[in-house]
Coordinates of C-alpha atoms in Angstrom, one line a residue:
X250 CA -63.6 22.7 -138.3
X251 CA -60.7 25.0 -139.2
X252 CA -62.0 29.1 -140.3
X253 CA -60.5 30.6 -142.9
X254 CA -60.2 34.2 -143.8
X255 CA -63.0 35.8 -145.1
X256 CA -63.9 35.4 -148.8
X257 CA -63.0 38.9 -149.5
X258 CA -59.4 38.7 -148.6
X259 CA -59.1 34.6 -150.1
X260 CA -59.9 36.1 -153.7
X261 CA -58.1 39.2 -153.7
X262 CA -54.1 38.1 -154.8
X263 CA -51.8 40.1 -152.2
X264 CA -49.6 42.5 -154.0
X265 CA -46.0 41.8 -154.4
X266 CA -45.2 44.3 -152.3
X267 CA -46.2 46.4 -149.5
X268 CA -45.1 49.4 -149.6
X269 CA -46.1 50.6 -153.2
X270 CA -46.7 54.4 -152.5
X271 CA -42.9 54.8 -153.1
X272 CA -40.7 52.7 -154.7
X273 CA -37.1 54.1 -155.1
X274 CA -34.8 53.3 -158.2
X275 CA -32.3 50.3 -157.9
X276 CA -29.2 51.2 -157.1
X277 CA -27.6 50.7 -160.8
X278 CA -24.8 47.0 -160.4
X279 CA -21.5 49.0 -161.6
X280 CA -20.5 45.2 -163.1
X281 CA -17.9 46.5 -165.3
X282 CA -14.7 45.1 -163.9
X283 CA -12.5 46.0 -166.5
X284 CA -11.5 48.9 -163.7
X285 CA -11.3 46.9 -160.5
X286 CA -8.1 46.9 -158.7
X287 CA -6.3 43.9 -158.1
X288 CA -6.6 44.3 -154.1
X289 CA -9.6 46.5 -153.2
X290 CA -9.0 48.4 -149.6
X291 CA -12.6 46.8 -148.3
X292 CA -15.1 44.5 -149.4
X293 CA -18.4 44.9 -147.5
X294 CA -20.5 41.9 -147.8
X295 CA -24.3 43.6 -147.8
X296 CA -25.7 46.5 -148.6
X297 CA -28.0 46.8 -145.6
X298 CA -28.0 49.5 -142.5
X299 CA -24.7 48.8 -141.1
X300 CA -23.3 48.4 -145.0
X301 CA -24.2 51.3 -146.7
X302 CA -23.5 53.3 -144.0
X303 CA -19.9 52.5 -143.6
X304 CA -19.1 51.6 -147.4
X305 CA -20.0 56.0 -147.4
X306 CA -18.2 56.8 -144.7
X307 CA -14.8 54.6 -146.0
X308 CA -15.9 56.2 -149.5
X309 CA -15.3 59.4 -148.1
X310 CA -12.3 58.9 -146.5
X311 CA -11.0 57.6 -149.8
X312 CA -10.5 53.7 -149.7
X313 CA -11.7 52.1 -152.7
X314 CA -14.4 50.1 -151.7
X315 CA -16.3 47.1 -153.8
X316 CA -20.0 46.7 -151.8
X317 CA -21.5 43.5 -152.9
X318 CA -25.6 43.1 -152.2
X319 CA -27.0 40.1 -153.8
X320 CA -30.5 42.5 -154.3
X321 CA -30.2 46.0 -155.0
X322 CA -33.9 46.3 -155.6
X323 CA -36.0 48.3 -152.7
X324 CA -36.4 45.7 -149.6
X325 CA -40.2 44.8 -148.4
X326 CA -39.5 44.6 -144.7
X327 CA -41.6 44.7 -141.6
X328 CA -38.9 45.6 -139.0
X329 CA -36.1 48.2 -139.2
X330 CA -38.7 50.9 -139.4
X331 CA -38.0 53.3 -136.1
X332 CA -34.8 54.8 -135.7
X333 CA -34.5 55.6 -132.2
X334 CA -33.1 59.5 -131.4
X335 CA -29.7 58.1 -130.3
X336 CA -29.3 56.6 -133.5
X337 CA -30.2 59.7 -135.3
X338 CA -27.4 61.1 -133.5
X339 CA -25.4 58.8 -134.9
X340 CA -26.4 59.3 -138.5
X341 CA -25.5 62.3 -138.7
X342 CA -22.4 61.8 -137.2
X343 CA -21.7 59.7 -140.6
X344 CA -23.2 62.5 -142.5
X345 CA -26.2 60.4 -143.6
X346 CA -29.1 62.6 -142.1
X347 CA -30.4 63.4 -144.9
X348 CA -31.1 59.6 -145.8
X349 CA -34.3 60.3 -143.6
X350 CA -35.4 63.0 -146.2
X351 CA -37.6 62.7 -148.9
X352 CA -39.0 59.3 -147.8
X353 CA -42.0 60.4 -146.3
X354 CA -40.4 59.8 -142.7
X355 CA -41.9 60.8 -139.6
X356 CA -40.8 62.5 -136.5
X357 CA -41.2 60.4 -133.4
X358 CA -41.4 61.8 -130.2
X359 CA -41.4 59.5 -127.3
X360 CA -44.0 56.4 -125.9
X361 CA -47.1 55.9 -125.2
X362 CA -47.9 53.0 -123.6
X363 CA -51.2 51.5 -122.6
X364 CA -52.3 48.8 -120.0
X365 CA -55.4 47.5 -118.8
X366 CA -57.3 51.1 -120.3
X367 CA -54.9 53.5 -118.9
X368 CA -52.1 55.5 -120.7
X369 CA -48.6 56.4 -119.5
X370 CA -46.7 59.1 -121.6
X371 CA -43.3 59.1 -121.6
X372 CA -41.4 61.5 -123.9
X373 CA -37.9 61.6 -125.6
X374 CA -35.5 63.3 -123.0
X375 CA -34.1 65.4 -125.7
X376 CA -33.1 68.8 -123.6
X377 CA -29.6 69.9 -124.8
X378 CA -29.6 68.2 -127.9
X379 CA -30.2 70.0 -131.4
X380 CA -33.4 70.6 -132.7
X381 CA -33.6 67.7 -135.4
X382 CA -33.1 65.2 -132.8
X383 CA -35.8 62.9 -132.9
X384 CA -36.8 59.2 -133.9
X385 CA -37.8 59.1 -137.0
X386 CA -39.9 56.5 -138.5
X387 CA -40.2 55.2 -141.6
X388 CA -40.8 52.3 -144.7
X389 CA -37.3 50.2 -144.1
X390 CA -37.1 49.7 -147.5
X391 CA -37.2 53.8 -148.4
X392 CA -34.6 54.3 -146.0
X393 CA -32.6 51.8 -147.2
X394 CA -32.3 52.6 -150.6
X395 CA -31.5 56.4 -149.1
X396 CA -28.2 54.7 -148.3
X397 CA -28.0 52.8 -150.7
X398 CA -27.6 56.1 -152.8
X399 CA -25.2 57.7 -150.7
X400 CA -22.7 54.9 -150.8
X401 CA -22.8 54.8 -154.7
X402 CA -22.3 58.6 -154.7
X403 CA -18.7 58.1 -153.8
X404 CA -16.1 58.1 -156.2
X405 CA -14.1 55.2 -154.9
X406 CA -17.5 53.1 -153.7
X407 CA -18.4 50.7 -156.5
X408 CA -21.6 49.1 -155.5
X409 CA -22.6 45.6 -157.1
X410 CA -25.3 43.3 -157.1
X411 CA -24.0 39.8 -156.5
X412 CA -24.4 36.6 -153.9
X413 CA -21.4 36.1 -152.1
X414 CA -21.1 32.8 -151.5
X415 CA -18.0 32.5 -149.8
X416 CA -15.0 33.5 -148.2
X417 CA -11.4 33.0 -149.7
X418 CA -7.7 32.4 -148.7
X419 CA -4.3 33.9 -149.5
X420 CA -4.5 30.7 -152.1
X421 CA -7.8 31.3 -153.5
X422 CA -9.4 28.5 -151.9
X423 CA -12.2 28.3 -149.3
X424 CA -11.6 29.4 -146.1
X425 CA -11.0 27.6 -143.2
X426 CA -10.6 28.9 -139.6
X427 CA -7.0 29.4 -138.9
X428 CA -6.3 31.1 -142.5
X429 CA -6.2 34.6 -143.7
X430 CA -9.2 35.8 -145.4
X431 CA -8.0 37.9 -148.5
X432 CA -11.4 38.2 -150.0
X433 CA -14.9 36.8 -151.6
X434 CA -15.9 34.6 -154.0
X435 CA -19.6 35.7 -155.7
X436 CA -21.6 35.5 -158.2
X437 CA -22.8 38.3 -160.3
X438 CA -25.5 39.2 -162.4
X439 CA -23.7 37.2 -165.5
X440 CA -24.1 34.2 -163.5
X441 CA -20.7 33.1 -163.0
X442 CA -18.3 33.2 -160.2
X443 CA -15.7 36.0 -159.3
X444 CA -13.2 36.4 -157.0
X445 CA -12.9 39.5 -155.6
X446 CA -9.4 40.4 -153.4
X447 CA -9.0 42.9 -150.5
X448 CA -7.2 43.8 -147.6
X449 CA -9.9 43.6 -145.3
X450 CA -13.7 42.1 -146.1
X451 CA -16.4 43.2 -143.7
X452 CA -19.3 41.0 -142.9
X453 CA -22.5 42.9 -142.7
X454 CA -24.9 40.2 -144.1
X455 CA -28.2 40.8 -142.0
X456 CA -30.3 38.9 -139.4
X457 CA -30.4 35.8 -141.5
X458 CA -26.3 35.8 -141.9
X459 CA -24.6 32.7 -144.1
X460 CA -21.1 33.6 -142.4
X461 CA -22.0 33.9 -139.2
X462 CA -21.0 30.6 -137.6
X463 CA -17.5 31.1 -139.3
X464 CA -16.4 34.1 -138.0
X465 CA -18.0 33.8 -134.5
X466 CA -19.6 31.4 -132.4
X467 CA -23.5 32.4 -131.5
X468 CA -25.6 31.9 -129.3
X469 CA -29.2 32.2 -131.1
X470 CA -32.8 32.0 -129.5
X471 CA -36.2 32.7 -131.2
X472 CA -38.1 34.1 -128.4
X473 CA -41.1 35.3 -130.3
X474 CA -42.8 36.5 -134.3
X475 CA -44.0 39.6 -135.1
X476 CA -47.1 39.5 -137.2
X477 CA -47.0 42.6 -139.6
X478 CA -50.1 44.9 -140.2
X479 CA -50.9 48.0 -142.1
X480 CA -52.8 50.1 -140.5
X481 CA -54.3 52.9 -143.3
X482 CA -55.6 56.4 -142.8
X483 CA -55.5 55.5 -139.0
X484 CA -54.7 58.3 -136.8
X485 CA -52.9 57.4 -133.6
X486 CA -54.3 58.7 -130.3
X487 CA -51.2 60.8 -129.5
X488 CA -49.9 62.3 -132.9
X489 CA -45.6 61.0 -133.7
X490 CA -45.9 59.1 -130.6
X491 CA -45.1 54.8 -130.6
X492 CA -47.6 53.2 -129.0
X493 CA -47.4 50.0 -127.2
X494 CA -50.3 48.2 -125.4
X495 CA -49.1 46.0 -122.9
X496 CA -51.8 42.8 -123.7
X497 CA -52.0 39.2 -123.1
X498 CA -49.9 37.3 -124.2
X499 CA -47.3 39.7 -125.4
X500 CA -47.2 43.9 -126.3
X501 CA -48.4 44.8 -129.5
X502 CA -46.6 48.0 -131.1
X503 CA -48.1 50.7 -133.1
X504 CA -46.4 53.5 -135.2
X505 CA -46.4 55.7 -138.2
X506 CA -44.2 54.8 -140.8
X507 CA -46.0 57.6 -143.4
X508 CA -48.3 60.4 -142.8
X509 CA -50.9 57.9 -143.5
X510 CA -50.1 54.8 -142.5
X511 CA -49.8 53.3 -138.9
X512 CA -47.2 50.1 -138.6
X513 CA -49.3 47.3 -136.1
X514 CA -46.5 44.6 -134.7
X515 CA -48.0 42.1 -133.0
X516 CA -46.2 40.1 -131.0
X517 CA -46.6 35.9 -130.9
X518 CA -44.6 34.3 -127.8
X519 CA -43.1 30.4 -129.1
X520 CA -41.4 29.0 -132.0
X521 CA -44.5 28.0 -134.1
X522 CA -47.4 30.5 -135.4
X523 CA -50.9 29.7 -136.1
X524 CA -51.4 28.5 -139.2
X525 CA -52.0 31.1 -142.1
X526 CA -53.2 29.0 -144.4
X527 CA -56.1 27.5 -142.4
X528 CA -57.0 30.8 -141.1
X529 CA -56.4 30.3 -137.5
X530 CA -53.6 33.2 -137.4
X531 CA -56.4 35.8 -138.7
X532 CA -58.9 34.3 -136.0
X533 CA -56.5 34.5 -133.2
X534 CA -55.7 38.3 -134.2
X535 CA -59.5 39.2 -134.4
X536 CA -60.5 37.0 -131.5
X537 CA -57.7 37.4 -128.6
X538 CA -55.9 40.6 -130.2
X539 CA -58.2 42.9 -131.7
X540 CA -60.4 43.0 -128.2
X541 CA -57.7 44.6 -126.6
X542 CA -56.8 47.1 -129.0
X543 CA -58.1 50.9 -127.9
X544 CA -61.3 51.4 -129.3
X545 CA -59.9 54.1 -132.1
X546 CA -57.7 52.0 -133.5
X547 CA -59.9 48.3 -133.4
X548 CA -61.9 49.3 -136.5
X549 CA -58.6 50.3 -138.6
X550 CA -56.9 47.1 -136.5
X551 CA -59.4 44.7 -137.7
X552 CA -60.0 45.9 -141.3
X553 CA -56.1 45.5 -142.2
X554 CA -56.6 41.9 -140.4
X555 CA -59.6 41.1 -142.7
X556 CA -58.1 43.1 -145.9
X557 CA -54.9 43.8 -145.7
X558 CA -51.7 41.5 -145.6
X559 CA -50.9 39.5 -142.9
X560 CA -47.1 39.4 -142.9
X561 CA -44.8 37.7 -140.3
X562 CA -41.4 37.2 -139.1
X563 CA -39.4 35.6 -136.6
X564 CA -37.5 37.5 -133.9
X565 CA -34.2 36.7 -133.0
X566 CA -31.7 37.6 -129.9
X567 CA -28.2 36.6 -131.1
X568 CA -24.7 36.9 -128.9
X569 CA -21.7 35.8 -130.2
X570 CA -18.5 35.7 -129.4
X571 CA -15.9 36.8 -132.1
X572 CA -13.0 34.9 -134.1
X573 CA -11.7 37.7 -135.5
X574 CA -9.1 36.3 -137.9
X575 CA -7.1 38.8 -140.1
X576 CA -8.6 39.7 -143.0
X577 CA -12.4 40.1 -141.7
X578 CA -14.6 41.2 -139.2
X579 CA -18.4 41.2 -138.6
X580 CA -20.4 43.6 -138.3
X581 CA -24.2 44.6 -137.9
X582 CA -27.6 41.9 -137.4
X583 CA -24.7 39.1 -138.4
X584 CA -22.9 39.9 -135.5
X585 CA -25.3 40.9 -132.6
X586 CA -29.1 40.9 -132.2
X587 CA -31.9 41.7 -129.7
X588 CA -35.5 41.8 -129.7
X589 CA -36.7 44.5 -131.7
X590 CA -39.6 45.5 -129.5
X591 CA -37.6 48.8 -128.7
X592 CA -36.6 49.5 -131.8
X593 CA -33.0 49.8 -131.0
X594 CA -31.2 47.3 -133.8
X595 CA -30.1 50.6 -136.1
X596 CA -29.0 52.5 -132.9
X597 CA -26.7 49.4 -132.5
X598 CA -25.3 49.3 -136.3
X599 CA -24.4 53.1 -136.5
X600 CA -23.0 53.0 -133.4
X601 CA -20.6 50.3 -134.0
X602 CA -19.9 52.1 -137.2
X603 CA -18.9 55.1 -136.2
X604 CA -16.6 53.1 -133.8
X605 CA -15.4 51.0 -136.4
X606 CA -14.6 53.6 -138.8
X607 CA -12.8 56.0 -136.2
X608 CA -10.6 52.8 -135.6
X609 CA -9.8 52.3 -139.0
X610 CA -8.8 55.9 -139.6
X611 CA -5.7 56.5 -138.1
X612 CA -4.0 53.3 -140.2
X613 CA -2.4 54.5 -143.5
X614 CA -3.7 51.7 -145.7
X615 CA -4.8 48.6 -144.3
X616 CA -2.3 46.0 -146.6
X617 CA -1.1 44.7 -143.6
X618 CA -3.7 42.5 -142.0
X619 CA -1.7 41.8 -138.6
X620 CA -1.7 45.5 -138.0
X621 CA -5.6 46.0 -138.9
X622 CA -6.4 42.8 -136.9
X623 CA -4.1 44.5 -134.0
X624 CA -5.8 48.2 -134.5
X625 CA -9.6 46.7 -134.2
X626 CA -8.9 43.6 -131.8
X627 CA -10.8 46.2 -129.5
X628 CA -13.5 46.9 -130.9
X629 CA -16.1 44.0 -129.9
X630 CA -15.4 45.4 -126.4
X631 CA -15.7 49.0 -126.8
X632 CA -18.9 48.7 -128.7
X633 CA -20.3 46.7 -125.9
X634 CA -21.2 49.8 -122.8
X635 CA -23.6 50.7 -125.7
X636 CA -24.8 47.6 -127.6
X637 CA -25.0 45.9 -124.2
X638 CA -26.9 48.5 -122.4
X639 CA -29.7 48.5 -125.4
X640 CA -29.7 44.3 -125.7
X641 CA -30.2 44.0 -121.9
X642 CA -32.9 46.7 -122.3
X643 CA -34.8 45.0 -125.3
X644 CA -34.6 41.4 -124.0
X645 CA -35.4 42.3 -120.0
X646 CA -38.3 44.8 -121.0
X647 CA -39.6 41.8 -123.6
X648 CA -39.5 39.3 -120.9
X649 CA -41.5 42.1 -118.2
X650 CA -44.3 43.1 -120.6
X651 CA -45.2 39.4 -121.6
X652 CA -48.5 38.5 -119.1
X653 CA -47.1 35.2 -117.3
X654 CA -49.0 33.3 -114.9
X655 CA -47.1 34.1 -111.9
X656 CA -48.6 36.7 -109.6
X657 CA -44.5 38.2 -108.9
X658 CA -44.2 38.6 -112.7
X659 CA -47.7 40.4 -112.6
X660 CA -46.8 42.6 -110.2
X661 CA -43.2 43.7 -112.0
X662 CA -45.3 43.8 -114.9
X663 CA -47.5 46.6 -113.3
X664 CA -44.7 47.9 -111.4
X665 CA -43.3 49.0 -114.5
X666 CA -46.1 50.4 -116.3
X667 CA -47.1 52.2 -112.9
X668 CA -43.3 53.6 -112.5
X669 CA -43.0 55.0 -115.8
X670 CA -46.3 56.7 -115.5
X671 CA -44.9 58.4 -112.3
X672 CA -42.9 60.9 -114.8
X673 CA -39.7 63.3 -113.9
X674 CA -36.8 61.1 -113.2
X675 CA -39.0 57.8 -112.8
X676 CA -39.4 58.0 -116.8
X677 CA -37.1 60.2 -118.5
X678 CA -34.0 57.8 -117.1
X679 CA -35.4 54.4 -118.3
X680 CA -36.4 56.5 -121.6
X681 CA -33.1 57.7 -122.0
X682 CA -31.5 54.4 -122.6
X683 CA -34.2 53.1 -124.8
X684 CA -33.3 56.4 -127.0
X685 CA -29.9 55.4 -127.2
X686 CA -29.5 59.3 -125.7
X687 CA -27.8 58.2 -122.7
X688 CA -26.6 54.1 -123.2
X689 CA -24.9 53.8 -119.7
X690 CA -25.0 49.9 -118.1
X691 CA -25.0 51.7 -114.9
X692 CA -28.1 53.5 -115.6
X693 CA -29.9 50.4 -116.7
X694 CA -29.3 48.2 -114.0
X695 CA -30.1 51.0 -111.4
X696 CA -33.5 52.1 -112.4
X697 CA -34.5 48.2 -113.4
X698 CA -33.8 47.1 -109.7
X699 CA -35.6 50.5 -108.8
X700 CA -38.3 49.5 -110.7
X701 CA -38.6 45.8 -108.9
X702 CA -38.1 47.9 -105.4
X703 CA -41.0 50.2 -106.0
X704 CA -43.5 47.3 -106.9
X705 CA -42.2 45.7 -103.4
X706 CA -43.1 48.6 -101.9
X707 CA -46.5 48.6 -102.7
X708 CA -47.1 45.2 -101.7
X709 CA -46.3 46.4 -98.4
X710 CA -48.3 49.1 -98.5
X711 CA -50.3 50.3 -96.8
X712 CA -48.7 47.8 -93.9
X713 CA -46.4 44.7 -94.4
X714 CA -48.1 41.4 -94.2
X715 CA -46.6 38.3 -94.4
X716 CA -47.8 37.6 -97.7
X717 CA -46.5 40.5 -99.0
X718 CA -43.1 40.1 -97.6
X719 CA -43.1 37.0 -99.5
X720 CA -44.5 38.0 -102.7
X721 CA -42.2 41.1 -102.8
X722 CA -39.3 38.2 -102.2
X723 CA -40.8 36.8 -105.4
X724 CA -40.7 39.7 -107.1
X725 CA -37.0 40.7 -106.6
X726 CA -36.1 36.9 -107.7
X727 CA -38.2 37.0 -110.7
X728 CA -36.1 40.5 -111.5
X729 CA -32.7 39.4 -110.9
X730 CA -33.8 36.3 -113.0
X731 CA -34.5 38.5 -115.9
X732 CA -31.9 40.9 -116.1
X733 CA -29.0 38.9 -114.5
X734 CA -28.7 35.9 -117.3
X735 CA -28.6 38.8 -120.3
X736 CA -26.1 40.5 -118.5
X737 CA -24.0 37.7 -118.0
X738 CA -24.4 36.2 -121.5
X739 CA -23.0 39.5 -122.4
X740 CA -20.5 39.6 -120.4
X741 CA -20.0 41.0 -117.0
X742 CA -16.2 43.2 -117.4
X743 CA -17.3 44.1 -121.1
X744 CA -20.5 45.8 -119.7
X745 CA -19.3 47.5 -116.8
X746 CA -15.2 47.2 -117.0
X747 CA -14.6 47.1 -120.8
X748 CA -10.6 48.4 -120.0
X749 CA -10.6 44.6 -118.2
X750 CA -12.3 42.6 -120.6
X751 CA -9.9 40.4 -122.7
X752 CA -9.9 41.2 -126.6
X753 CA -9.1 38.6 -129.1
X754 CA -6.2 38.3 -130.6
X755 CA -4.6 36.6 -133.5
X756 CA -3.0 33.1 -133.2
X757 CA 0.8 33.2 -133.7
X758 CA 0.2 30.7 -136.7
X759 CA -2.8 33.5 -138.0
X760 CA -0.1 36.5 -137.4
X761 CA 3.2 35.0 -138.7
X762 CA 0.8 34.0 -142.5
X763 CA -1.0 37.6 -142.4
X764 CA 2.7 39.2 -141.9
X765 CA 4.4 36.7 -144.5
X766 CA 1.4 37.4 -147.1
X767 CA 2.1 41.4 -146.1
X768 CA 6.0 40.7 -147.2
X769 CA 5.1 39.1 -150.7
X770 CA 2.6 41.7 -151.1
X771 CA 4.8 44.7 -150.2
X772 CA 8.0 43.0 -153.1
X773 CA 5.8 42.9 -155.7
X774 CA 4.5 46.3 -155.3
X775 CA 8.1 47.0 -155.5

């Protein structure tokens, strides 16, 4: 006989949204289009992380930019909620620092994480860097419409709510691969279709991208869900700290998003949750989750289980490898993806925005597509020592801290936990990269193979035996089997030789229409 939840939380209707302690203004839809140009410099498809950001940072360089976002209302979103210190860096590098202001954000210092009772500390190595650096933590949606803001505060940044539904050629028509893309067709708030011209149309769509497959061609997996708690008037055991308990069958993530309110992530291995509607999602979080939990946060654990709302969503790890035709480019979730357990996604975005934008500054104007095509063909290579080093570092620690059956994948499991809690070196250089402080593929790949190393040394401790000689054999094969098949699907010279990796380039057919629609374009601006 299926269980359902409890009668308390059947009756009770679940508010329409989560966060409801501060709920920012829409952005205001500028739909009067009386004053659009004919040919905007960019169109950025999606007002998200990566979109915002960069519509303000082209804003302030002066392009006139039209950013479309089919909802400008503040998003409900259980992910995208720690900014890692790196990525702080990086924001205010755009000069968006102060998005984190005002939104109740909170100052996160490092890790604790927590295995089988014990506790292994591991701070931020933030020595040399200002102050202010930090992760911060926060509502997603909060920080969002912090952007949001920003890039509406620029002059030449009209921001406008409208779906885009697809992508047009120099004739108007729907794009094809092989074509120039000249702009978007969308509709807008009146509920008819526009089409929307510029000389270059950035693809920042999100996670759950519709253009995607067209401008690239992914590789997707769903490794795992995230089941969404709110933890309330919960105080974590080590103050601005992210906790993550290493449990069976996957880590479960805790961290303040508010001065009174904990995020819970729990993590669900497989394509296919319990089902919510019988109750056996709530029983499996009470009965095989909630045991595990440290005893000072069970009772705050259980009563968001049994109260609160149970909210889920499913975890993608997405590489692609890009078209790049003249006239777009992707960028952000739509492009690249890891598993969010480190919390690395926005680290990514800004990163590749700053690069983007310091590629795009040195062109004039960007009416010839050939030229922009040319000027950025590099950059889904040099974005990669960083974006690489944080994807290998999501998916490889993911696949360590799930509990397997397999006694080698046990003992990497504790090797880990037991390496990190050594301290000095042993943690501040694995911490480093998952910071975004210190992104180096090099890095990465030394102190994971360290890590497998120091587990075999224990198994041979205090004297080798034969069945530790082959179990530590085990070990090193169930390590190279991790880490080796991410690096590879990223790509071996991109990750460690990025001056050798080859960049892509237009077809002659692609360049000889983007120059001949750069000739037409040029006389009758004469």
């Amino acid at each position: 006989m299926a269980r359902t939840r409890s009668a308390a939380t059947a009756v009770a209707p679940e508010p329409e949204r989560e966060d409801t302690g501060m709920v920012l203004p829409p952005v205001p839809s500028m739909d009067d289009r009386s004053k659009d140009p004919a040919v905007w410099d960019l169109i950025i498809v999606g007002a998200g992380v990566a979109g915002a950001a960069f519509a303000y940072q082209q804003g302030c360089s002066g392009r006139r930019v039209l950013l479309l976002e089919r909802d400008l209302s503040q998003p409900d979103r259980i992910v995208g909620e720690l900014l890692q210190p790196g990525g702080y860096l990086l924001l205010k590098r755009l000069g968006l620092a102060h998005c984190c202001d005002g939104i109740d954000s909170q100052k996160v210092y490092g890790y604790c994480l927590i295995k089988d009772g014990r506790e292994a500390k591991v701070a931020y190595p933030t020595e040399g860097f200002d102050d202010d650096i930090a992760g911060r933590s926060f509502h997603h949606g909060r920080f969002v419409q912090k952007l949001r803001q920003a890039a509406a505060s620029q002059p030449s940044v009209t921001v406008r709510q409208g779906y885009v539904r697809k992508l047009v050629n120099d004739q108007g028509g729907d794009w094809e691969e092989g074509q120039v893309v000249t702009g978007v067709c969308y509709k807008g708030t009146d509920g008819v279709d526009h089409v929307a011209s510029a000389h270059l149309t950035i693809v920042c769509d999100g996670m759950y991208s519709s253009f995607r497959k067209k401008l690239a061609v992914p590789d997707l997996h769903h490794p795992s869900f995230f089941i969404g708690l709110l933890l309330k008037d919960c105080p974590l055991p080590h103050p601005n700290y992210g906790h993550v308990l290493l449990g069976k069958p996957s880590p479960v993530l805790f961290y303040p998003i508010s001065p009174t309110e904990v995020r819970c992530l729990v993590d669900y291995p497989g394509d296919k949750l319990p089902s919510v509607k019988d109750g056996e999602l709530e029983w499996y979080l009470l009965d095989t989750v909630a045991p595990q939990v440290p005893a000072a946060l069970r009772p705050h654990f259980e009563a968001a289980v049994k109260n609160g709302r149970i909210r889920c969503m499913q975890n993608k790890q997405v590489t692609s490898q890009p078209l790049h035709p003249a006239g777009a480019l992707l960028l952000g979730d739509a492009f690249n993806m890891r598993h969010p357990l480190t919390g690395g996604g926005m680290t990514v975005a800004f990163s590749d925005t700053n690069l983007l934008c310091d590629m795009l500054r040195p062109l004039p104007n960007l009416s010839n597509k050939a030229a922009t095509a040319d000027a950025t063909s590099a950059f889904y290579v040099r974005r990669k020592p960083l974006s690489a080093t944080i994807n290998t570092l999501a998916n490889a620690l993911y696949k360590v801290f799930c509990a397997s059956d397999s006694r080698a994948h046990e003992e990497m499991r504790q090797a880990c936990f037991d390496y990190l809690a050594l301290g000095g070196i042993y943690s501040s250089g694995p911490v480093s990269l998952l910071s975004g402080l210190n992104p180096r593929p090099s890095v990465l790949v030394t102190h994971f193979f360290m890590v497998a190393l120091y587990g075999v040394g224990r198994l041979l401790l205090p004297r080798p035996t034969l069945r530790g000689v082959w179990l530590g054999m085990l070990l090193l094969y169930s390590a190279a089997c991790i880490i080796l098949p991410i690096i590879w699907k990223e790509g071996i010279r991109a990750v460690f030789f990025p001056a050798l990796a080859p960049k892509p380039r237009l077809s002659g057919v692609q360049r000889a229409a983007a120059e001949g629609l750069h000739r037409v374009t040029a006389c009758k601006t004469e």
